[in-house]
Amino acid sequence: MLRQILLIILTMLYMAPVRGQDTSIYKSALPDSVDLSGMSIEDLSKMRSKYASTELEKTINQAIEAASRKPLPVRKTPSIVSVITEDEIVRSGARSLMDVLQMVPGIEFNVDVEGVVGMSFRGLWANEGKISLQIDGQEINEIAYASIQLGDHFATSLIKKVEIIRGPGSAIYGGCAEYAVINIMTKKGQDLKGIIANASVGQTATTYGLRTASVAVGDSVKKLKYSIFGSVMQGQRSDRIYSDVRGQCYNMTGSSDLADVTAGLALSYKGLSLRFIYDNYEMTTRDGLLPIFTKAYPMNFLSAMTRLQYKADLSKKLQFTAAFSHKYSEPWTYRGTPAPVDSDYNSYLLHANTYKLNLSLLWDPIYWLNVNAGFEGYNDRGHLAPGLMFRTDNTNFVSYMNYAPFAQLLIKSSFANVTIGARYDVSTAFGQAFNPRLGVTKKIGIVNFKLLYASSFRAPAIESFQYSLDNMKLKPECSKTLEFEASIKIGKNMYLSANLFDISTINAITYFVKTDSVITGYPDGYRNSDITIGSQGLELEYKYKAAFGFINLGYSFYTVQNKHLDEANRVPGNDKISLGTARNKLNLQASFSIGRYLFVSPSINWLDKRYGYLTVDANDNGILTEYKPQVIANLYLGSDNLVKNLTVGIGVSNLTDEHIIYPQAYNSLHAPLPGLSRELFLKLSYYIPFKKTNQ
Amino acid sequence: MNLIRLLILLIFFGLFSPAAAYCQHMDPKENSVYVYNFIKYTTWPKKKNNVVVGIVGNTPLEGELQKLFSRKTSSSVSYSVKRITTTEAKNADVVIVAAGATDQLREITAQTAHMPILIISEKESMGHAGACICFYLDEENDYKTGYQLSVRNVHARGLQVNEQILNNAVLIR
């Protein structure tokens, strides 16, 4: 398979047009030298280039903010980075964040419990505290377990771009970015300059699919930039039959509702900015922890985040930033009373708050050196509703402080660019965590190389800490990640990057369940694993953008053959693969223009075989099942400006009506959760620009 | 490790594929005006009445400079542009090394060490070879022409550049 993929890429490389920048086809912006000779150097440097970067070059040259505190282009930033642009999102027909992330090498989706679908990364279950999901730099992982919930969550119509750091981010972001960072950047005032309204409806053979509506308003008036947005989404996880491991079934149509309401406000004036985001994700679940419930129950995840930031240029070379942020979270909320027979489901309401202060300096003391240093302190507070108690501390209120000084040096040298950084977290909950990083980036000809090493960690979140096994004090989980990337920009329209990675994680915070042999005391809970877990692998990204549209190819491979896994994540009899994830993943996404206004965008997401537990034997032991490779094909036909400022598209997701599944990536005897069947959908977007006099 | 072998193959195929043979060109007209400004805002230890600009290698910049300077001679300063060899570099006030001749840069630097000669390279990142100023195309900014400045190399030659040059440069060693 790998050979076939590489053969395709090599063929594409060979077929790429040999086309130097023929100046004759560009009308020179330059008059004769004589006329220019009165220009100063400053005038010359401000003069518009006679060339123009292609869309691909704009993508790979744009400054990435998530990977280092100093924005750097994709090829220079000291991380393995994927960038998904607004154009790619629009033309692909993606409607929710899950559609977008599906195209990223290394990312897979797996069921957690109670209908929640989260992410695995590079073959490792990564849904709690291992991937930092951010909206405009504000982390949206819920506070109780630091988990992420995907599926008809986060509308794409508001996204400007998504930056994915496919590697550790703790040296910058702390204890929730052990394996990766996903930063969703929304459209701001300067991007909008008007009003944009979006709507979409979807329909499967039997029921409604995803329905969305959103509106965003924004403008940039002198130094004031503002934007306001709101979106509602409503869909279903699946319209198929879910069967638990004991063979009990229910029809997910109407019992797996997903709904999301998001609103946001962004204001900035000179160096001062204010950002507010509200997100209320509501699910209906019946699949439970092990056996299915007798009826569907609602579950709610609410987040409200505010950040006030001030940036001041103290001198040409010195910038000071102060940011105060607050996150309110009500995760995993169920306010009702379950039926007595559904004893696995409980009423739960946690009011959790995080107050965070970040002070930092960005300093360029000399041309070859950039220094970033600062301090971040935050307070996590959890308050359970009356009648509920935290398990370890036997109270309904906990509060943890975390203090973290950090520093980073970016050094330019003739040998290479070097990044050295570290963050030292001291917590009243888990103790200490020191996370250094080292990155070397080097350009040789048209090839860019990156050699990266980073330590990263997962801080036990409030409930992980309180839900520890036998009241043990959880230590932070710590990973060492080594990565090497080579990337080539070929011509003006083609980019290929390939990277190798090696992850080793010690003290993995693992949820031990009834099926584990080591359990004592409480029936289940978190504890630090005694085993160093990890994975190794390779990822490829290929992008070709030209006047016809684009072709994006992503491939990822991992193995755990030279590593270890916890018992709960192992596939018995196979030491190369972890439970619930595919060793090989391939994405192909393309978009082809048809005439001036139309485009057609096919995409394919292929996952290799996976393993999970579908049934149990007479002794209630899981029977390992091999799931055949899964192919999800989508097709989207769109028009842009066929009617002025109107974008319309019609698409089919899951074209072949594949039986999509989200297997559990650990052995908790939860059967794979089905996804949605073939869905026909329609998307509309209408833009009303503000008059130029207002801008 | 078949994977690693394939990865290496991929990189080198990329390097030598026809598509990799791709380059942008600087505009010699624009560069000639830059050079004129570099001379204008550089101070030599001794005042120059005639600035000799020597060109090493083939470059269309030579013709553009000749055109430009033919109209720029004033009563106080005159300019002459001529093709030179590396051994003649010591007789020039400004030496421009064409992109295709940068292999001669080290030799020029060695022969003119500490002499007040402004060495300009048409190829980027040649500060380590002794260039004072190197032109480059800014790939991250629509291939805009820019220049790198090695203050160390400038000062080693007893030259001074003013803020006009300094403020718009990308500084290198």
PDB file of N, CA and C in Angstrom, chain A residues 538-623:
ATOM      1  N   LEU A 538       5.413   7.416  10.400  1.00  0.00           N
ATOM      2  CA  LEU A 538       5.751   8.298   9.290  1.00  0.00           C
ATOM      3  C   LEU A 538       4.483   9.003   8.813  1.00  0.00           C
ATOM      4  N   GLU A 539       4.611  10.249   8.424  1.00  0.00           N
ATOM      5  CA  GLU A 539       3.466  10.992   7.876  1.00  0.00           C
ATOM      6  C   GLU A 539       3.906  11.744   6.625  1.00  0.00           C
ATOM      7  N   LEU A 540       3.013  11.823   5.683  1.00  0.00           N
ATOM      8  CA  LEU A 540       3.287  12.554   4.445  1.00  0.00           C
ATOM      9  C   LEU A 540       2.161  13.538   4.174  1.00  0.00           C
ATOM     10  N   GLU A 541       2.537  14.678   3.678  1.00  0.00           N
ATOM     11  CA  GLU A 541       1.521  15.626   3.201  1.00  0.00           C
ATOM     12  C   GLU A 541       1.963  16.128   1.836  1.00  0.00           C
ATOM     13  N   TYR A 542       1.059  16.080   0.913  1.00  0.00           N
ATOM     14  CA  TYR A 542       1.353  16.553  -0.438  1.00  0.00           C
ATOM     15  C   TYR A 542       0.263  17.540  -0.836  1.00  0.00           C
ATOM     16  N   LYS A 543       0.663  18.701  -1.320  1.00  0.00           N
ATOM     17  CA  LYS A 543      -0.311  19.702  -1.735  1.00  0.00           C
ATOM     18  C   LYS A 543       0.046  20.204  -3.126  1.00  0.00           C
ATOM     19  N   TYR A 544      -0.941  20.235  -3.954  1.00  0.00           N
ATOM     20  CA  TYR A 544      -0.749  20.797  -5.299  1.00  0.00           C
ATOM     21  C   TYR A 544      -1.890  21.765  -5.557  1.00  0.00           C
ATOM     22  N   LYS A 545      -1.539  23.025  -5.715  1.00  0.00           N
ATOM     23  CA  LYS A 545      -2.572  24.032  -5.951  1.00  0.00           C
ATOM     24  C   LYS A 545      -2.243  24.776  -7.233  1.00  0.00           C
ATOM     25  N   ALA A 546      -3.211  24.897  -8.068  1.00  0.00           N
ATOM     26  CA  ALA A 546      -3.003  25.637  -9.315  1.00  0.00           C
ATOM     27  C   ALA A 546      -4.339  26.239  -9.725  1.00  0.00           C
ATOM     28  N   ALA A 547      -4.370  26.777 -10.935  1.00  0.00           N
ATOM     29  CA  ALA A 547      -5.584  27.456 -11.378  1.00  0.00           C
ATOM     30  C   ALA A 547      -6.780  26.499 -11.428  1.00  0.00           C
ATOM     31  N   PHE A 548      -6.510  25.234 -11.647  1.00  0.00           N
ATOM     32  CA  PHE A 548      -7.620  24.270 -11.758  1.00  0.00           C
ATOM     33  C   PHE A 548      -8.275  23.988 -10.408  1.00  0.00           C
ATOM     34  N   GLY A 549      -7.551  24.238  -9.324  1.00  0.00           N
ATOM     35  CA  GLY A 549      -8.039  23.894  -7.996  1.00  0.00           C
ATOM     36  C   GLY A 549      -6.901  23.353  -7.154  1.00  0.00           C
ATOM     37  N   PHE A 550      -7.126  22.271  -6.481  1.00  0.00           N
ATOM     38  CA  PHE A 550      -6.041  21.707  -5.670  1.00  0.00           C
ATOM     39  C   PHE A 550      -6.198  20.198  -5.491  1.00  0.00           C
ATOM     40  N   ILE A 551      -5.072  19.591  -5.161  1.00  0.00           N
ATOM     41  CA  ILE A 551      -5.053  18.179  -4.761  1.00  0.00           C
ATOM     42  C   ILE A 551      -4.262  18.105  -3.460  1.00  0.00           C
ATOM     43  N   ASN A 552      -4.854  17.581  -2.443  1.00  0.00           N
ATOM     44  CA  ASN A 552      -4.159  17.375  -1.171  1.00  0.00           C
ATOM     45  C   ASN A 552      -4.162  15.892  -0.855  1.00  0.00           C
ATOM     46  N   LEU A 553      -2.989  15.416  -0.520  1.00  0.00           N
ATOM     47  CA  LEU A 553      -2.872  14.010  -0.170  1.00  0.00           C
ATOM     48  C   LEU A 553      -2.222  13.918   1.202  1.00  0.00           C
ATOM     49  N   GLY A 554      -2.790  13.137   2.053  1.00  0.00           N
ATOM     50  CA  GLY A 554      -2.205  12.938   3.378  1.00  0.00           C
ATOM     51  C   GLY A 554      -2.110  11.461   3.672  1.00  0.00           C
ATOM     52  N   TYR A 555      -1.015  11.075   4.249  1.00  0.00           N
ATOM     53  CA  TYR A 555      -0.840   9.666   4.586  1.00  0.00           C
ATOM     54  C   TYR A 555      -0.166   9.571   5.943  1.00  0.00           C
ATOM     55  N   SER A 556      -0.601   8.634   6.743  1.00  0.00           N
ATOM     56  CA  SER A 556       0.084   8.419   8.014  1.00  0.00           C
ATOM     57  C   SER A 556       0.175   6.932   8.317  1.00  0.00           C
ATOM     58  N   PHE A 557       1.248   6.601   8.949  1.00  0.00           N
ATOM     59  CA  PHE A 557       1.507   5.215   9.330  1.00  0.00           C
ATOM     60  C   PHE A 557       2.103   5.213  10.731  1.00  0.00           C
ATOM     61  N   TYR A 558       1.683   4.290  11.552  1.00  0.00           N
ATOM     62  CA  TYR A 558       2.337   4.140  12.849  1.00  0.00           C
ATOM     63  C   TYR A 558       2.529   2.667  13.161  1.00  0.00           C
ATOM     64  N   THR A 559       3.441   2.427  14.064  1.00  0.00           N
ATOM     65  CA  THR A 559       3.598   1.073  14.584  1.00  0.00           C
ATOM     66  C   THR A 559       3.926   1.169  16.077  1.00  0.00           C
ATOM     67  N   VAL A 560       3.530   0.157  16.818  1.00  0.00           N
ATOM     68  CA  VAL A 560       3.903   0.097  18.229  1.00  0.00           C
ATOM     69  C   VAL A 560       4.805  -1.115  18.469  1.00  0.00           C
ATOM     70  N   GLN A 561       5.339  -1.625  17.366  1.00  0.00           N
ATOM     71  CA  GLN A 561       6.132  -2.851  17.432  1.00  0.00           C
ATOM     72  C   GLN A 561       7.347  -2.716  18.356  1.00  0.00           C
ATOM     73  N   ASN A 562       7.987  -1.554  18.311  1.00  0.00           N
ATOM     74  CA  ASN A 562       9.176  -1.348  19.142  1.00  0.00           C
ATOM     75  C   ASN A 562       8.843  -0.640  20.449  1.00  0.00           C
ATOM     76  N   LYS A 563       7.578  -0.507  20.724  1.00  0.00           N
ATOM     77  CA  LYS A 563       7.134   0.202  21.929  1.00  0.00           C
ATOM     78  C   LYS A 563       6.253  -0.728  22.766  1.00  0.00           C
ATOM     79  N   HIS A 564       5.711  -0.170  23.809  1.00  0.00           N
ATOM     80  CA  HIS A 564       4.777  -0.944  24.631  1.00  0.00           C
ATOM     81  C   HIS A 564       3.458  -0.199  24.719  1.00  0.00           C
ATOM     82  N   LEU A 565       2.452  -0.947  25.122  1.00  0.00           N
ATOM     83  CA  LEU A 565       1.144  -0.333  25.344  1.00  0.00           C
ATOM     84  C   LEU A 565       0.583  -0.862  26.649  1.00  0.00           C
ATOM     85  N   ASP A 566      -0.321  -0.097  27.243  1.00  0.00           N
ATOM     86  CA  ASP A 566      -1.034  -0.622  28.394  1.00  0.00           C
ATOM     87  C   ASP A 566      -1.917  -1.772  27.937  1.00  0.00           C
ATOM     88  N   GLU A 567      -2.213  -2.603  28.895  1.00  0.00           N
ATOM     89  CA  GLU A 567      -3.024  -3.770  28.567  1.00  0.00           C
ATOM     90  C   GLU A 567      -4.339  -3.362  27.900  1.00  0.00           C
ATOM     91  N   ALA A 568      -4.902  -2.272  28.371  1.00  0.00           N
ATOM     92  CA  ALA A 568      -6.198  -1.837  27.855  1.00  0.00           C
ATOM     93  C   ALA A 568      -6.135  -1.392  26.396  1.00  0.00           C
ATOM     94  N   ASN A 569      -4.922  -1.043  25.920  1.00  0.00           N
ATOM     95  CA  ASN A 569      -4.800  -0.545  24.549  1.00  0.00           C
ATOM     96  C   ASN A 569      -4.220  -1.581  23.590  1.00  0.00           C
ATOM     97  N   ARG A 570      -3.852  -2.726  24.130  1.00  0.00           N
ATOM     98  CA  ARG A 570      -3.206  -3.748  23.292  1.00  0.00           C
ATOM     99  C   ARG A 570      -4.213  -4.528  22.467  1.00  0.00           C
ATOM    100  N   VAL A 571      -3.730  -4.978  21.326  1.00  0.00           N
ATOM    101  CA  VAL A 571      -4.504  -5.923  20.524  1.00  0.00           C
ATOM    102  C   VAL A 571      -3.884  -7.298  20.768  1.00  0.00           C
ATOM    103  N   PRO A 572      -4.571  -8.173  21.455  1.00  0.00           N
ATOM    104  CA  PRO A 572      -3.981  -9.476  21.754  1.00  0.00           C
ATOM    105  C   PRO A 572      -3.529 -10.183  20.480  1.00  0.00           C
ATOM    106  N   GLY A 573      -2.294 -10.650  20.505  1.00  0.00           N
ATOM    107  CA  GLY A 573      -1.779 -11.395  19.360  1.00  0.00           C
ATOM    108  C   GLY A 573      -1.209 -10.526  18.261  1.00  0.00           C
ATOM    109  N   ASN A 574      -1.217  -9.227  18.446  1.00  0.00           N
ATOM    110  CA  ASN A 574      -0.664  -8.342  17.421  1.00  0.00           C
ATOM    111  C   ASN A 574       0.092  -7.218  18.135  1.00  0.00           C
ATOM    112  N   ASP A 575       1.401  -7.214  17.997  1.00  0.00           N
ATOM    113  CA  ASP A 575       2.207  -6.229  18.728  1.00  0.00           C
ATOM    114  C   ASP A 575       2.540  -4.995  17.894  1.00  0.00           C
ATOM    115  N   LYS A 576       1.864  -4.848  16.755  1.00  0.00           N
ATOM    116  CA  LYS A 576       2.181  -3.717  15.885  1.00  0.00           C
ATOM    117  C   LYS A 576       1.126  -2.619  15.936  1.00  0.00           C
ATOM    118  N   ILE A 577      -0.001  -2.932  16.459  1.00  0.00           N
ATOM    119  CA  ILE A 577      -1.147  -2.023  16.322  1.00  0.00           C
ATOM    120  C   ILE A 577      -1.809  -1.815  17.680  1.00  0.00           C
ATOM    121  N   SER A 578      -2.383  -0.649  17.880  1.00  0.00           N
ATOM    122  CA  SER A 578      -3.114  -0.408  19.126  1.00  0.00           C
ATOM    123  C   SER A 578      -4.611  -0.528  18.855  1.00  0.00           C
ATOM    124  N   LEU A 579      -5.325  -0.733  19.902  1.00  0.00           N
ATOM    125  CA  LEU A 579      -6.746  -1.004  19.781  1.00  0.00           C
ATOM    126  C   LEU A 579      -7.499   0.191  19.159  1.00  0.00           C
ATOM    127  N   GLY A 580      -8.375  -0.116  18.251  1.00  0.00           N
ATOM    128  CA  GLY A 580      -9.295   0.890  17.731  1.00  0.00           C
ATOM    129  C   GLY A 580      -8.746   1.834  16.691  1.00  0.00           C
ATOM    130  N   THR A 581      -7.444   1.767  16.403  1.00  0.00           N
ATOM    131  CA  THR A 581      -6.871   2.712  15.441  1.00  0.00           C
ATOM    132  C   THR A 581      -6.293   1.973  14.245  1.00  0.00           C
ATOM    133  N   ALA A 582      -6.193   2.679  13.140  1.00  0.00           N
ATOM    134  CA  ALA A 582      -5.687   2.086  11.906  1.00  0.00           C
ATOM    135  C   ALA A 582      -4.211   2.430  11.754  1.00  0.00           C
ATOM    136  N   ARG A 583      -3.404   1.460  11.399  1.00  0.00           N
ATOM    137  CA  ARG A 583      -1.966   1.730  11.229  1.00  0.00           C
ATOM    138  C   ARG A 583      -1.722   2.624  10.017  1.00  0.00           C
ATOM    139  N   ASN A 584      -2.518   2.451   9.008  1.00  0.00           N
ATOM    140  CA  ASN A 584      -2.363   3.255   7.797  1.00  0.00           C
ATOM    141  C   ASN A 584      -3.622   4.083   7.579  1.00  0.00           C
ATOM    142  N   LYS A 585      -3.396   5.336   7.271  1.00  0.00           N
ATOM    143  CA  LYS A 585      -4.522   6.217   6.972  1.00  0.00           C
ATOM    144  C   LYS A 585      -4.153   7.042   5.740  1.00  0.00           C
ATOM    145  N   LEU A 586      -5.073   7.150   4.841  1.00  0.00           N
ATOM    146  CA  LEU A 586      -4.812   7.895   3.613  1.00  0.00           C
ATOM    147  C   LEU A 586      -5.983   8.825   3.324  1.00  0.00           C
ATOM    148  N   ASN A 587      -5.672  10.063   3.030  1.00  0.00           N
ATOM    149  CA  ASN A 587      -6.717  11.018   2.650  1.00  0.00           C
ATOM    150  C   ASN A 587      -6.365  11.601   1.301  1.00  0.00           C
ATOM    151  N   LEU A 588      -7.335  11.689   0.476  1.00  0.00           N
ATOM    152  CA  LEU A 588      -7.157  12.380  -0.793  1.00  0.00           C
ATOM    153  C   LEU A 588      -8.299  13.367  -0.917  1.00  0.00           C
ATOM    154  N   GLN A 589      -7.929  14.608  -1.065  1.00  0.00           N
ATOM    155  CA  GLN A 589      -8.945  15.649  -1.199  1.00  0.00           C
ATOM    156  C   GLN A 589      -8.563  16.488  -2.410  1.00  0.00           C
ATOM    157  N   ALA A 590      -9.519  16.696  -3.278  1.00  0.00           N
ATOM    158  CA  ALA A 590      -9.214  17.474  -4.472  1.00  0.00           C
ATOM    159  C   ALA A 590     -10.373  18.419  -4.771  1.00  0.00           C
ATOM    160  N   SER A 591     -10.061  19.440  -5.520  1.00  0.00           N
ATOM    161  CA  SER A 591     -11.115  20.344  -5.977  1.00  0.00           C
ATOM    162  C   SER A 591     -10.752  20.815  -7.374  1.00  0.00           C
ATOM    163  N   PHE A 592     -11.693  20.701  -8.283  1.00  0.00           N
ATOM    164  CA  PHE A 592     -11.435  21.063  -9.671  1.00  0.00           C
ATOM    165  C   PHE A 592     -12.428  22.124 -10.119  1.00  0.00           C
ATOM    166  N   SER A 593     -11.897  23.185 -10.660  1.00  0.00           N
ATOM    167  CA  SER A 593     -12.772  24.239 -11.168  1.00  0.00           C
ATOM    168  C   SER A 593     -13.417  23.783 -12.474  1.00  0.00           C
ATOM    169  N   ILE A 594     -14.679  24.119 -12.617  1.00  0.00           N
ATOM    170  CA  ILE A 594     -15.386  23.841 -13.873  1.00  0.00           C
ATOM    171  C   ILE A 594     -15.864  25.185 -14.369  1.00  0.00           C
ATOM    172  N   GLY A 595     -15.185  25.679 -15.368  1.00  0.00           N
ATOM    173  CA  GLY A 595     -15.534  27.022 -15.836  1.00  0.00           C
ATOM    174  C   GLY A 595     -15.172  28.049 -14.778  1.00  0.00           C
ATOM    175  N   ARG A 596     -15.859  29.154 -14.835  1.00  0.00           N
ATOM    176  CA  ARG A 596     -15.479  30.272 -13.976  1.00  0.00           C
ATOM    177  C   ARG A 596     -16.107  30.192 -12.591  1.00  0.00           C
ATOM    178  N   TYR A 597     -17.265  29.594 -12.516  1.00  0.00           N
ATOM    179  CA  TYR A 597     -18.016  29.690 -11.259  1.00  0.00           C
ATOM    180  C   TYR A 597     -18.211  28.374 -10.513  1.00  0.00           C
ATOM    181  N   LEU A 598     -18.006  27.273 -11.193  1.00  0.00           N
ATOM    182  CA  LEU A 598     -18.320  25.994 -10.561  1.00  0.00           C
ATOM    183  C   LEU A 598     -17.057  25.238 -10.175  1.00  0.00           C
ATOM    184  N   PHE A 599     -17.200  24.422  -9.190  1.00  0.00           N
ATOM    185  CA  PHE A 599     -16.105  23.520  -8.832  1.00  0.00           C
ATOM    186  C   PHE A 599     -16.692  22.215  -8.313  1.00  0.00           C
ATOM    187  N   VAL A 600     -15.911  21.162  -8.485  1.00  0.00           N
ATOM    188  CA  VAL A 600     -16.332  19.872  -7.948  1.00  0.00           C
ATOM    189  C   VAL A 600     -15.195  19.337  -7.072  1.00  0.00           C
ATOM    190  N   SER A 601     -15.558  18.855  -5.908  1.00  0.00           N
ATOM    191  CA  SER A 601     -14.536  18.453  -4.932  1.00  0.00           C
ATOM    192  C   SER A 601     -14.811  17.045  -4.410  1.00  0.00           C
ATOM    193  N   PRO A 602     -14.061  16.078  -4.914  1.00  0.00           N
ATOM    194  CA  PRO A 602     -14.164  14.737  -4.351  1.00  0.00           C
ATOM    195  C   PRO A 602     -13.164  14.564  -3.203  1.00  0.00           C
ATOM    196  N   SER A 603     -13.473  13.718  -2.278  1.00  0.00           N
ATOM    197  CA  SER A 603     -12.502  13.386  -1.239  1.00  0.00           C
ATOM    198  C   SER A 603     -12.696  11.941  -0.809  1.00  0.00           C
ATOM    199  N   ILE A 604     -11.588  11.364  -0.428  1.00  0.00           N
ATOM    200  CA  ILE A 604     -11.608   9.975   0.046  1.00  0.00           C
ATOM    201  C   ILE A 604     -10.793   9.887   1.327  1.00  0.00           C
ATOM    202  N   ASN A 605     -11.359   9.219   2.293  1.00  0.00           N
ATOM    203  CA  ASN A 605     -10.646   8.967   3.538  1.00  0.00           C
ATOM    204  C   ASN A 605     -10.600   7.464   3.732  1.00  0.00           C
ATOM    205  N   TRP A 606      -9.399   6.922   3.708  1.00  0.00           N
ATOM    206  CA  TRP A 606      -9.240   5.469   3.813  1.00  0.00           C
ATOM    207  C   TRP A 606      -8.538   5.115   5.115  1.00  0.00           C
ATOM    208  N   LEU A 607      -9.135   4.219   5.854  1.00  0.00           N
ATOM    209  CA  LEU A 607      -8.537   3.738   7.093  1.00  0.00           C
ATOM    210  C   LEU A 607      -8.299   2.251   6.969  1.00  0.00           C
ATOM    211  N   ASP A 608      -7.113   1.843   7.327  1.00  0.00           N
ATOM    212  CA  ASP A 608      -6.755   0.430   7.314  1.00  0.00           C
ATOM    213  C   ASP A 608      -7.572  -0.332   8.369  1.00  0.00           C
ATOM    214  N   LYS A 609      -7.386  -1.605   8.404  1.00  0.00           N
ATOM    215  CA  LYS A 609      -8.171  -2.420   9.340  1.00  0.00           C
ATOM    216  C   LYS A 609      -7.907  -1.994  10.789  1.00  0.00           C
ATOM    217  N   ARG A 610      -8.903  -2.152  11.609  1.00  0.00           N
ATOM    218  CA  ARG A 610      -8.794  -1.817  13.033  1.00  0.00           C
ATOM    219  C   ARG A 610      -9.327  -2.988  13.856  1.00  0.00           C
ATOM    220  N   TYR A 611      -9.016  -2.944  15.118  1.00  0.00           N
ATOM    221  CA  TYR A 611      -9.473  -4.007  16.021  1.00  0.00           C
ATOM    222  C   TYR A 611     -10.273  -3.410  17.181  1.00  0.00           C
ATOM    223  N   GLY A 612     -11.218  -4.186  17.647  1.00  0.00           N
ATOM    224  CA  GLY A 612     -12.002  -3.751  18.792  1.00  0.00           C
ATOM    225  C   GLY A 612     -12.801  -4.910  19.356  1.00  0.00           C
ATOM    226  N   TYR A 613     -13.640  -4.580  20.293  1.00  0.00           N
ATOM    227  CA  TYR A 613     -14.467  -5.613  20.924  1.00  0.00           C
ATOM    228  C   TYR A 613     -15.927  -5.374  20.576  1.00  0.00           C
ATOM    229  N   LEU A 614     -16.464  -6.326  19.886  1.00  0.00           N
ATOM    230  CA  LEU A 614     -17.824  -6.189  19.403  1.00  0.00           C
ATOM    231  C   LEU A 614     -18.800  -6.988  20.260  1.00  0.00           C
ATOM    232  N   THR A 615     -18.287  -8.080  20.807  1.00  0.00           N
ATOM    233  CA  THR A 615     -19.134  -8.957  21.633  1.00  0.00           C
ATOM    234  C   THR A 615     -18.307  -9.517  22.791  1.00  0.00           C
ATOM    235  N   VAL A 616     -18.995 -10.175  23.697  1.00  0.00           N
ATOM    236  CA  VAL A 616     -18.298 -10.855  24.803  1.00  0.00           C
ATOM    237  C   VAL A 616     -18.662 -12.337  24.795  1.00  0.00           C
ATOM    238  N   ASP A 617     -17.805 -13.105  25.446  1.00  0.00           N
ATOM    239  CA  ASP A 617     -18.098 -14.535  25.544  1.00  0.00           C
ATOM    240  C   ASP A 617     -18.966 -14.801  26.793  1.00  0.00           C
ATOM    241  N   ALA A 618     -19.149 -16.054  27.095  1.00  0.00           N
ATOM    242  CA  ALA A 618     -20.033 -16.425  28.205  1.00  0.00           C
ATOM    243  C   ALA A 618     -19.518 -15.903  29.539  1.00  0.00           C
ATOM    244  N   ASN A 619     -18.199 -15.674  29.624  1.00  0.00           N
ATOM    245  CA  ASN A 619     -17.612 -15.163  30.866  1.00  0.00           C
ATOM    246  C   ASN A 619     -17.491 -13.639  30.870  1.00  0.00           C
ATOM    247  N   ASP A 620     -18.124 -13.004  29.957  1.00  0.00           N
ATOM    248  CA  ASP A 620     -18.088 -11.538  29.834  1.00  0.00           C
ATOM    249  C   ASP A 620     -16.706 -11.017  29.438  1.00  0.00           C
ATOM    250  N   ASN A 621     -15.910 -11.831  28.802  1.00  0.00           N
ATOM    251  CA  ASN A 621     -14.630 -11.367  28.260  1.00  0.00           C
ATOM    252  C   ASN A 621     -14.842 -10.953  26.802  1.00  0.00           C
ATOM    253  N   GLY A 622     -14.203  -9.865  26.446  1.00  0.00           N
ATOM    254  CA  GLY A 622     -14.381  -9.357  25.100  1.00  0.00           C
ATOM    255  C   GLY A 622     -13.829 -10.303  24.046  1.00  0.00           C
ATOM    256  N   ILE A 623     -14.528 -10.403  22.953  1.00  0.00           N
ATOM    257  CA  ILE A 623     -14.039 -11.201  21.822  1.00  0.00           C
ATOM    258  C   ILE A 623     -13.493 -10.225  20.786  1.00  0.00           C
TER     259      ILE A 623
END
